[in-house]
C-alpha cells in the first residue's frame, strides 16, 4: 500500500531555503529536492495561516470551507470571535480517509481544535491551548512529553536568544511526539507541522545570535528534525509543504485607524462610562500589555479575580489600542461605513441588509465600494510618498462558495507584500515595523519525493495538495474541489474513481454549512493571538 508522510513547515520560503540548500546546510531537504519534484506553492489570497492550511487539507478556497482568518464575525452583533475546526464546512483529507476506512494521523495542524475523532491520532495546533480538546483519542496523552507546549512562552523582543532556543526546543518536542505516535499507530498518511520557521522569521528576520542568523539556525534545526523522521520510518512518499512564503516588511498599517482618518469609521469615546476605577484599570492594563506573554497572562488572570469583568473589559477597551476582542463595543456603528477585523487587509462595508446598525443601502452599495476602493488605492506611505496598496480587490473576485456572504467586501494587497495590515486600531494608522520584522508573502514551497513521484520542477497552488494526495492513495476526489490531482507528478497511473459529493461524508464534530457562533470574546485565545502579533 502507498504510504505518505507530509511535513509542513509553516512560512517556509525558497528565498531562504534554496541558498541554504545550495550551501549544503539543509542536506535532508536537498536530498528530497534532487530526487523528486519541487517548486513554488502559491498560497491563498491573502496568504494567511488559518485559511491556507485549511485550504491545503480540503482542496477548496475559503469561500467553500469557511475559514478566512483566525477570527470570524457574528453579523447580528458585530462581535469578533476566534474560529476553530467546527467552522470548517468542507470535508478534509482525514474525513475522506476515514470514509474509505483508511488510516491517517495529524500532529500540530493550525486551527484544528477540537481534535476530530475520525483519525488514528490527532493533536491540534495553534491557536489552541493545552486546556482545549487538542487530543484524539484522549489516550494519546501518554505520548505527550511533560514539557509539551503549543507556542513559545518567551518574548522575542526582550530575549531573542532565549526565544530562538525555545522555538528549537518546541520543534524537537514536536518531532519526538510524532515519532512516538507513529511507533504505536503507523497510519497510511501522517501529517505533521513545524511552526518554528514562521515564528522566527516574524520576529528575528535579521537577528544574529551567537554569530549566525537566527533564521538560518531554525531552518537548519527543522532540516535536522526532518532527518530524524526520515531515519525512523519507511514512508514511501515524502511531501514537504509550506502554507505561505515570507518577506521583510517596511511598515505596519492599522486599517481601522486608517478608515477613521479618512472619515469612514467613528469610534465611541473611550472615556465614556468609565469611572475612577475604570480609568485606573485602563492605565494598569496598558502597562501589563508591555510585559512578556507568560507574565501578562498570569497577571490578567489574577486581575479578573479581584476586579469586576465589566471594569476589566472597559479598561482593556481603552488600553488595548490594537486589540480586537471588544471591537464591537469600540465602534460607533451608526456613524461607520467601513471597518476591518482580523489581519491582512480584509475590509467590510456596514450594509443595512447585513448588519443591525448598517448605514449603507443596497442601492448605494456598489458606488460606495467603488469610491472607497479608489480612495484606498491612492493612500501613500506617509514617510516616503510611495503607494501602499498594489491592489484593492472585491471579495467575490477572490472567493466562491456557500460562504460568499462572509467574504470581505474589499481585500487590500500591500505593495510587494512589504507591509503588514492589522484589522484593529493603533496609536497611528501607519508606523515602522514594531510587532514584526517580516510577514507573509504568497509563494510557499513544496517538495515531493518517493518511488511514486516523477522528478522535475513545476508550480502548484495550495488547493492542489489534497487532490494529489487523494489521487496518489487511490481515493476519490470530492466534488467542488478547486485543486487538481496533477497526475503528471505521479510516475504510475492511478485508477480514476468517480468523485463523491461532500454531503456523503459525515463529520463527527460539525454539520456541514453551519457557523459556530460563540458567546462572547475568548480572552485566552485572543491573548495567544496577540502574543504572536495577530493584533
Short mmCIF file of N, CA and C in Angstrom, two decimals, residues 127-197:
data_model
loop_
_atom_site.label_atom_id
_atom_site.label_comp_id
_atom_site.label_asym_id
_atom_site.label_seq_id
_atom_site.Cartn_x
_atom_site.Cartn_y
_atom_site.Cartn_z
N UNK A 127 -4.32 28.12 17.18
CA UNK A 127 -4.18 28.83 18.45
C UNK A 127 -4.81 28.12 19.64
N UNK A 128 -4.95 26.82 19.58
CA UNK A 128 -5.48 26.09 20.74
C UNK A 128 -4.50 26.21 21.91
N UNK A 129 -4.99 25.89 23.10
CA UNK A 129 -4.14 25.84 24.28
C UNK A 129 -4.16 24.43 24.83
N UNK A 130 -3.33 24.17 25.80
CA UNK A 130 -3.28 22.85 26.42
C UNK A 130 -4.58 22.54 27.17
N UNK A 131 -5.40 23.57 27.41
CA UNK A 131 -6.67 23.35 28.11
C UNK A 131 -7.80 23.02 27.14
N UNK A 132 -7.55 23.14 25.85
CA UNK A 132 -8.57 22.82 24.86
C UNK A 132 -8.55 21.33 24.53
N UNK A 133 -9.54 20.90 23.76
CA UNK A 133 -9.61 19.50 23.34
C UNK A 133 -8.68 19.30 22.15
N UNK A 134 -7.40 19.11 22.42
CA UNK A 134 -6.42 19.01 21.34
C UNK A 134 -6.02 17.57 21.02
N UNK A 135 -6.48 16.61 21.81
CA UNK A 135 -6.06 15.23 21.62
C UNK A 135 -7.22 14.34 21.24
N UNK A 136 -7.01 13.48 20.26
CA UNK A 136 -7.97 12.45 19.93
C UNK A 136 -7.21 11.24 19.40
N UNK A 137 -7.46 10.07 19.97
CA UNK A 137 -8.24 9.83 21.19
C UNK A 137 -7.50 10.37 22.42
N UNK A 138 -8.22 10.56 23.49
CA UNK A 138 -7.61 11.14 24.69
C UNK A 138 -6.47 10.27 25.24
N UNK A 139 -6.51 8.99 24.92
CA UNK A 139 -5.48 8.09 25.45
C UNK A 139 -4.09 8.39 24.90
N UNK A 140 -3.99 9.19 23.83
CA UNK A 140 -2.65 9.50 23.32
C UNK A 140 -1.93 10.51 24.20
N UNK A 141 -2.58 10.95 25.28
CA UNK A 141 -1.89 11.88 26.18
C UNK A 141 -0.64 11.25 26.77
N UNK A 142 -0.56 9.92 26.78
CA UNK A 142 0.64 9.24 27.29
C UNK A 142 1.84 9.51 26.39
N UNK A 143 1.59 9.94 25.13
CA UNK A 143 2.68 10.23 24.21
C UNK A 143 3.21 11.67 24.37
N UNK A 144 2.44 12.52 25.06
CA UNK A 144 2.85 13.92 25.20
C UNK A 144 4.01 14.04 26.18
N UNK A 145 5.12 14.64 25.78
CA UNK A 145 6.19 14.91 26.73
C UNK A 145 5.69 15.86 27.83
N UNK A 146 6.28 15.79 28.99
CA UNK A 146 5.86 16.63 30.11
C UNK A 146 5.96 18.11 29.77
N UNK A 147 6.95 18.47 28.95
CA UNK A 147 7.15 19.88 28.62
C UNK A 147 6.50 20.25 27.29
N UNK A 148 5.50 19.48 26.86
CA UNK A 148 4.85 19.78 25.58
C UNK A 148 4.09 21.11 25.67
N UNK A 149 4.30 21.95 24.68
CA UNK A 149 3.58 23.23 24.59
C UNK A 149 3.20 23.46 23.13
N UNK A 150 2.26 24.38 22.93
CA UNK A 150 1.83 24.69 21.56
C UNK A 150 2.57 25.89 21.01
N UNK A 151 2.93 26.83 21.85
CA UNK A 151 3.64 28.02 21.38
C UNK A 151 4.73 28.41 22.37
N UNK A 152 5.68 29.24 21.96
CA UNK A 152 6.74 29.67 22.89
C UNK A 152 6.18 30.54 24.01
N UNK A 153 6.86 30.53 25.13
CA UNK A 153 6.45 31.37 26.26
C UNK A 153 7.46 32.49 26.51
N UNK A 154 8.45 32.59 25.65
CA UNK A 154 9.48 33.62 25.79
C UNK A 154 9.15 34.78 24.85
N UNK A 155 9.36 36.00 25.32
CA UNK A 155 9.12 37.18 24.49
C UNK A 155 10.30 37.39 23.55
N UNK A 156 10.08 37.38 22.23
CA UNK A 156 11.19 37.52 21.29
C UNK A 156 11.88 38.87 21.34
N UNK A 157 11.15 39.89 21.77
CA UNK A 157 11.72 41.24 21.80
C UNK A 157 12.64 41.45 23.00
N UNK A 158 12.30 40.85 24.12
CA UNK A 158 13.10 41.07 25.33
C UNK A 158 14.29 40.12 25.41
N UNK A 159 14.16 38.93 24.78
CA UNK A 159 15.24 37.96 24.87
C UNK A 159 15.28 37.10 23.61
N UNK A 160 15.81 37.65 22.50
CA UNK A 160 15.82 36.91 21.23
C UNK A 160 16.53 35.56 21.32
N UNK A 161 17.64 35.50 22.04
CA UNK A 161 18.39 34.26 22.13
C UNK A 161 17.57 33.16 22.80
N UNK A 162 16.92 33.50 23.92
CA UNK A 162 16.08 32.52 24.62
C UNK A 162 14.87 32.14 23.78
N UNK A 163 14.36 33.12 23.03
CA UNK A 163 13.21 32.84 22.17
C UNK A 163 13.59 31.80 21.11
N UNK A 164 14.72 32.00 20.45
CA UNK A 164 15.16 31.04 19.44
C UNK A 164 15.37 29.66 20.06
N UNK A 165 15.98 29.62 21.25
CA UNK A 165 16.20 28.34 21.92
C UNK A 165 14.87 27.66 22.24
N UNK A 166 13.87 28.47 22.66
CA UNK A 166 12.56 27.92 22.98
C UNK A 166 11.88 27.35 21.75
N UNK A 167 11.99 28.06 20.61
CA UNK A 167 11.38 27.58 19.37
C UNK A 167 12.05 26.29 18.92
N UNK A 168 13.37 26.23 19.01
CA UNK A 168 14.08 24.99 18.66
C UNK A 168 13.62 23.83 19.54
N UNK A 169 13.50 24.11 20.83
CA UNK A 169 13.06 23.07 21.76
C UNK A 169 11.67 22.55 21.38
N UNK A 170 10.75 23.46 21.07
CA UNK A 170 9.40 23.05 20.68
C UNK A 170 9.42 22.23 19.40
N UNK A 171 10.30 22.59 18.48
CA UNK A 171 10.41 21.84 17.23
C UNK A 171 10.88 20.41 17.50
N UNK A 172 11.85 20.27 18.36
CA UNK A 172 12.33 18.93 18.74
C UNK A 172 11.23 18.14 19.44
N UNK A 173 10.52 18.80 20.34
CA UNK A 173 9.43 18.14 21.07
C UNK A 173 8.37 17.65 20.09
N UNK A 174 8.06 18.46 19.08
CA UNK A 174 7.06 18.07 18.08
C UNK A 174 7.53 16.81 17.33
N UNK A 175 8.82 16.75 17.02
CA UNK A 175 9.35 15.56 16.36
C UNK A 175 9.25 14.34 17.26
N UNK A 176 9.62 14.52 18.52
CA UNK A 176 9.53 13.41 19.48
C UNK A 176 8.11 12.86 19.56
N UNK A 177 7.14 13.77 19.61
CA UNK A 177 5.74 13.36 19.70
C UNK A 177 5.32 12.59 18.44
N UNK A 178 5.70 13.12 17.28
CA UNK A 178 5.34 12.47 16.02
C UNK A 178 5.93 11.07 15.96
N UNK A 179 7.19 10.93 16.32
CA UNK A 179 7.85 9.62 16.30
C UNK A 179 7.17 8.65 17.26
N UNK A 180 6.83 9.13 18.44
CA UNK A 180 6.18 8.28 19.43
C UNK A 180 4.83 7.78 18.93
N UNK A 181 4.05 8.67 18.33
CA UNK A 181 2.73 8.29 17.81
C UNK A 181 2.86 7.33 16.62
N UNK A 182 3.82 7.59 15.75
CA UNK A 182 3.99 6.72 14.59
C UNK A 182 4.44 5.33 15.01
N UNK A 183 5.23 5.24 16.06
CA UNK A 183 5.65 3.93 16.57
C UNK A 183 4.44 3.07 16.95
N UNK A 184 3.42 3.71 17.54
CA UNK A 184 2.25 2.98 18.01
C UNK A 184 1.20 2.75 16.93
N UNK A 185 1.01 3.75 16.03
CA UNK A 185 -0.14 3.71 15.12
C UNK A 185 0.22 3.43 13.66
N UNK A 186 1.34 3.92 13.18
CA UNK A 186 1.78 3.68 11.80
C UNK A 186 0.67 3.89 10.77
N UNK A 187 0.07 5.07 10.70
CA UNK A 187 -1.03 5.29 9.75
C UNK A 187 -0.52 5.35 8.31
N UNK A 188 -1.44 5.15 7.39
CA UNK A 188 -1.11 5.22 5.97
C UNK A 188 -0.63 6.62 5.58
N UNK A 189 -1.27 7.63 6.15
CA UNK A 189 -0.87 9.02 5.92
C UNK A 189 -0.61 9.68 7.26
N UNK A 190 0.56 10.31 7.40
CA UNK A 190 0.85 11.12 8.59
C UNK A 190 1.15 12.53 8.14
N UNK A 191 0.58 13.51 8.85
CA UNK A 191 0.77 14.92 8.53
C UNK A 191 1.21 15.62 9.81
N UNK A 192 2.42 16.17 9.81
CA UNK A 192 2.92 16.88 10.98
C UNK A 192 3.42 18.26 10.56
N UNK A 193 3.25 19.25 11.43
CA UNK A 193 3.56 20.64 11.08
C UNK A 193 4.54 21.23 12.09
N UNK A 194 5.59 21.88 11.55
CA UNK A 194 6.54 22.66 12.35
C UNK A 194 6.24 24.14 12.17
N UNK A 195 6.02 24.86 13.27
CA UNK A 195 5.68 26.29 13.21
C UNK A 195 6.89 27.21 13.36
N UNK A 196 8.04 26.66 13.73
CA UNK A 196 9.18 27.47 14.15
C UNK A 196 9.69 28.46 13.12
N UNK A 197 9.72 28.07 11.83
CA UNK A 197 10.22 29.00 10.81
C UNK A 197 9.37 30.25 10.75
#
